[in-house]
Amino acid sequence: MAKVALIGASGAAGSRLLRELSDRGHSVTGIARNPEKIAALPGVTARKGDVFDKEGLADLIRGHDVVISAVHFLDSDADTLIAAVRASGAKRYLVVGGAGSLEVAPGKRLVDTPEFPAIYKAEAQRGADFLDKLKTVGDLDWTFLSPSAVFSPGERTGQFRLGKDTLLASDKGSSISFEDYAIVMVDEIEKPAHIRRRFTVGY
């Protein structure tokens, strides 16, 4: 079982990741601004952390096998997060990505389509920038997992599809639940298959 540091453990995606990791027997340090909001689960230790404090964050995640970022891109800084992981000595780094940087046609990203909601544009662009930064990182075994367009609470079905850089969609649209997304990310921790690359999950 892995020792996992989960940054953003009280959030929408982070709380589902926390539960999935706990259910599978991993040892998790859940990190959040308000640690009292982190669910009390087996194998979970809640810690207070600031995503903009590189040294403090590095101290919290030092000694872990795996680090996961599950924080909004507009509420964090890619350079600080990557630097903190590097400073901690951890080599495996997984990021809860966004759908905006996925392609809907060759060379055309979802965030650049006219239909993309303006309210989410800044977050999506920041996520795309984060991915671009990761692509220049050669000393971490990073993975950027993009959800489908609609990323929301739902059921843990265990039924989903994986893709690479293209948005997954069906006749029902493009979506994935937080619960099924968590399965895929923890699978990637247990059996790494997407080192130094992005992949996506959807129905």
Coordinates of C-alpha atoms in Angstrom, one line a residue:
M1 CA 0.0 0.0 0.0
A2 CA 1.2 3.5 -0.8
K3 CA 1.7 6.5 1.5
V4 CA -0.3 9.2 -0.3
A5 CA -0.3 13.0 0.3
L6 CA -3.6 14.4 -0.9
I7 CA -3.7 18.2 -1.4
G8 CA -7.3 19.4 -1.4
A9 CA -8.7 16.5 0.5
S10 CA -11.9 18.2 1.6
G11 CA -13.0 19.3 -1.9
A12 CA -15.5 17.8 -4.3
A13 CA -13.0 15.6 -6.1
G14 CA -10.5 15.3 -3.2
S15 CA -13.1 13.9 -0.8
R16 CA -14.0 11.1 -3.2
L17 CA -10.3 10.4 -3.8
L18 CA -9.8 10.3 0.0
R19 CA -12.6 7.7 0.4
E20 CA -11.4 5.6 -2.5
L21 CA -7.8 5.6 -1.1
S22 CA -9.0 4.7 2.4
D23 CA -11.3 2.0 1.2
R24 CA -8.4 0.4 -0.7
G25 CA -6.2 0.4 2.4
H26 CA -3.7 3.2 1.5
S27 CA -2.2 5.5 4.1
V28 CA -3.3 9.1 3.4
T29 CA -2.3 12.4 4.7
G30 CA -5.2 14.7 3.8
I31 CA -4.1 18.3 3.4
A32 CA -6.5 21.3 3.4
R33 CA -6.8 24.9 4.6
N34 CA -9.5 23.7 7.0
P35 CA -8.5 20.2 8.1
E36 CA -11.6 19.8 10.2
K37 CA -13.5 19.5 6.9
I38 CA -11.5 16.4 6.0
A39 CA -13.5 13.2 6.5
A40 CA -12.4 11.0 9.3
L41 CA -11.7 7.7 7.6
P42 CA -9.5 4.6 8.3
G43 CA -5.8 5.3 7.4
V44 CA -6.4 9.1 7.0
T45 CA -4.5 11.8 8.9
A46 CA -5.8 15.3 8.4
R47 CA -3.2 18.2 8.2
K48 CA -3.5 21.9 7.7
G49 CA -1.7 23.2 4.7
D50 CA -1.4 26.2 2.5
V51 CA -1.0 25.6 -1.3
F52 CA 1.0 28.8 -1.7
D53 CA 3.6 27.9 1.0
K54 CA 6.2 25.9 -0.9
E55 CA 8.3 25.0 2.1
G56 CA 5.4 24.2 4.4
L57 CA 3.8 22.0 1.8
A58 CA 7.1 20.2 1.0
D59 CA 7.4 19.5 4.8
L60 CA 3.9 18.0 4.9
I61 CA 4.4 15.7 1.9
R62 CA 8.0 14.6 2.6
G63 CA 8.2 10.9 3.1
H64 CA 5.2 10.0 1.0
D65 CA 5.3 7.8 -2.1
V66 CA 2.7 9.7 -4.0
V67 CA 1.3 13.2 -4.1
I68 CA -2.1 14.2 -5.5
S69 CA -3.2 17.7 -6.3
A70 CA -7.0 18.0 -6.1
V71 CA -7.2 21.8 -6.0
H72 CA -8.8 24.4 -8.3
F73 CA -6.2 25.9 -10.7
L74 CA -7.3 29.5 -9.9
D75 CA -6.9 28.8 -6.2
S76 CA -3.4 27.5 -6.5
D77 CA -0.1 28.1 -8.4
A78 CA 1.4 25.4 -10.6
D79 CA 5.0 26.5 -10.1
T80 CA 4.6 26.4 -6.3
L81 CA 2.9 23.0 -6.3
I82 CA 5.5 21.5 -8.6
A83 CA 8.4 23.0 -6.6
A84 CA 7.0 21.7 -3.4
V85 CA 6.7 18.2 -4.7
R86 CA 10.3 18.4 -6.0
A87 CA 11.5 19.7 -2.7
S88 CA 9.8 16.9 -0.8
G89 CA 11.7 14.2 -2.6
A90 CA 8.4 12.5 -3.8
K91 CA 8.7 11.2 -7.3
R92 CA 5.1 10.3 -8.2
Y93 CA 2.8 13.3 -8.7
L94 CA -0.8 13.1 -10.0
V95 CA -3.0 16.1 -10.8
V96 CA -6.8 16.3 -11.0
G97 CA -7.0 18.0 -14.4
G98 CA -9.6 19.7 -16.3
A99 CA -11.5 19.0 -19.6
G100 CA -10.8 22.4 -21.2
S101 CA -7.5 21.3 -22.7
L102 CA -8.9 18.2 -24.3
E103 CA -9.3 18.2 -28.1
V104 CA -12.7 18.1 -29.8
A105 CA -11.0 18.1 -33.2
P106 CA -7.4 17.8 -34.2
G107 CA -5.6 20.9 -32.8
K108 CA -8.9 22.4 -31.4
R109 CA -9.3 22.4 -27.6
L110 CA -12.7 22.3 -25.8
V111 CA -11.9 25.6 -24.1
D112 CA -11.5 27.4 -27.5
T113 CA -14.9 26.4 -28.8
P114 CA -17.6 29.1 -28.9
E115 CA -20.0 26.9 -26.8
F116 CA -17.5 26.7 -23.8
P117 CA -19.1 28.5 -20.8
A118 CA -17.4 31.8 -20.2
I119 CA -17.7 31.3 -16.4
Y120 CA -15.3 28.3 -16.5
K121 CA -12.9 29.7 -19.1
A122 CA -10.3 31.2 -16.7
E123 CA -10.1 28.0 -14.7
A124 CA -9.9 25.9 -17.8
Q125 CA -7.1 28.0 -19.3
R126 CA -5.1 27.8 -16.0
G127 CA -5.5 24.0 -16.1
A128 CA -4.2 23.9 -19.7
D129 CA -1.2 26.1 -18.6
F130 CA -0.6 23.6 -15.7
L131 CA -0.5 20.7 -18.1
D132 CA 2.0 22.6 -20.4
K133 CA 4.3 23.2 -17.4
L134 CA 4.1 19.5 -16.4
K135 CA 5.2 18.6 -20.0
T136 CA 8.5 20.3 -19.3
V137 CA 9.1 18.4 -16.0
G138 CA 11.5 15.5 -16.5
D139 CA 12.4 14.7 -12.9
L140 CA 8.9 13.7 -11.7
D141 CA 6.7 10.8 -12.7
W142 CA 3.7 13.0 -13.2
T143 CA 0.2 12.1 -14.5
F144 CA -2.6 14.6 -15.4
L145 CA -6.0 13.0 -15.4
S146 CA -8.6 15.0 -17.2
P147 CA -12.3 14.4 -16.5
S148 CA -15.0 14.7 -19.1
A149 CA -16.8 18.0 -19.7
V150 CA -19.4 17.5 -16.9
F151 CA -17.6 16.5 -13.7
S152 CA -20.1 16.1 -10.9
P153 CA -21.3 14.0 -7.9
G154 CA -22.8 10.7 -8.9
E155 CA -22.5 7.0 -8.4
R156 CA -19.5 4.7 -8.2
T157 CA -20.4 2.4 -11.1
G158 CA -17.0 1.1 -12.2
Q159 CA -18.1 1.5 -15.8
F160 CA -16.2 4.1 -17.8
R161 CA -13.9 4.6 -20.8
L162 CA -10.3 5.9 -20.9
G163 CA -8.8 8.1 -23.6
K164 CA -5.8 10.2 -24.3
D165 CA -6.1 13.8 -25.4
T166 CA -9.5 13.8 -27.0
L167 CA -12.7 14.6 -25.2
L168 CA -14.8 11.5 -24.6
A169 CA -18.5 11.9 -25.4
S170 CA -21.5 9.7 -26.1
D171 CA -25.1 10.2 -27.2
K172 CA -25.7 11.2 -23.6
G173 CA -23.0 13.9 -23.6
S174 CA -19.6 14.1 -22.0
S175 CA -19.5 13.3 -18.2
I176 CA -17.9 11.4 -15.4
S177 CA -18.8 11.2 -11.7
F178 CA -16.3 12.2 -9.0
E179 CA -16.7 8.7 -7.7
D180 CA -15.8 6.9 -10.9
Y181 CA -13.0 9.4 -11.5
A182 CA -11.5 8.5 -8.1
I183 CA -11.4 4.8 -9.1
V184 CA -9.3 5.6 -12.2
M185 CA -6.9 7.8 -10.3
V186 CA -6.3 5.3 -7.6
D187 CA -5.9 2.5 -10.2
E188 CA -3.2 4.7 -11.8
I189 CA -1.4 4.9 -8.4
E190 CA -1.6 1.1 -7.9
K191 CA -0.7 0.2 -11.5
P192 CA 1.0 3.2 -13.2
A193 CA 0.2 3.2 -17.0
H194 CA 0.4 6.9 -17.9
I195 CA 3.7 8.2 -16.6
R196 CA 4.6 11.7 -17.8
R197 CA 1.4 12.1 -19.8
R198 CA -2.2 13.1 -19.7
F199 CA -5.2 10.8 -20.1
T200 CA -8.9 11.2 -19.7
V201 CA -11.9 9.3 -18.4
G202 CA -15.6 9.5 -19.3
Y203 CA -18.7 7.4 -19.9

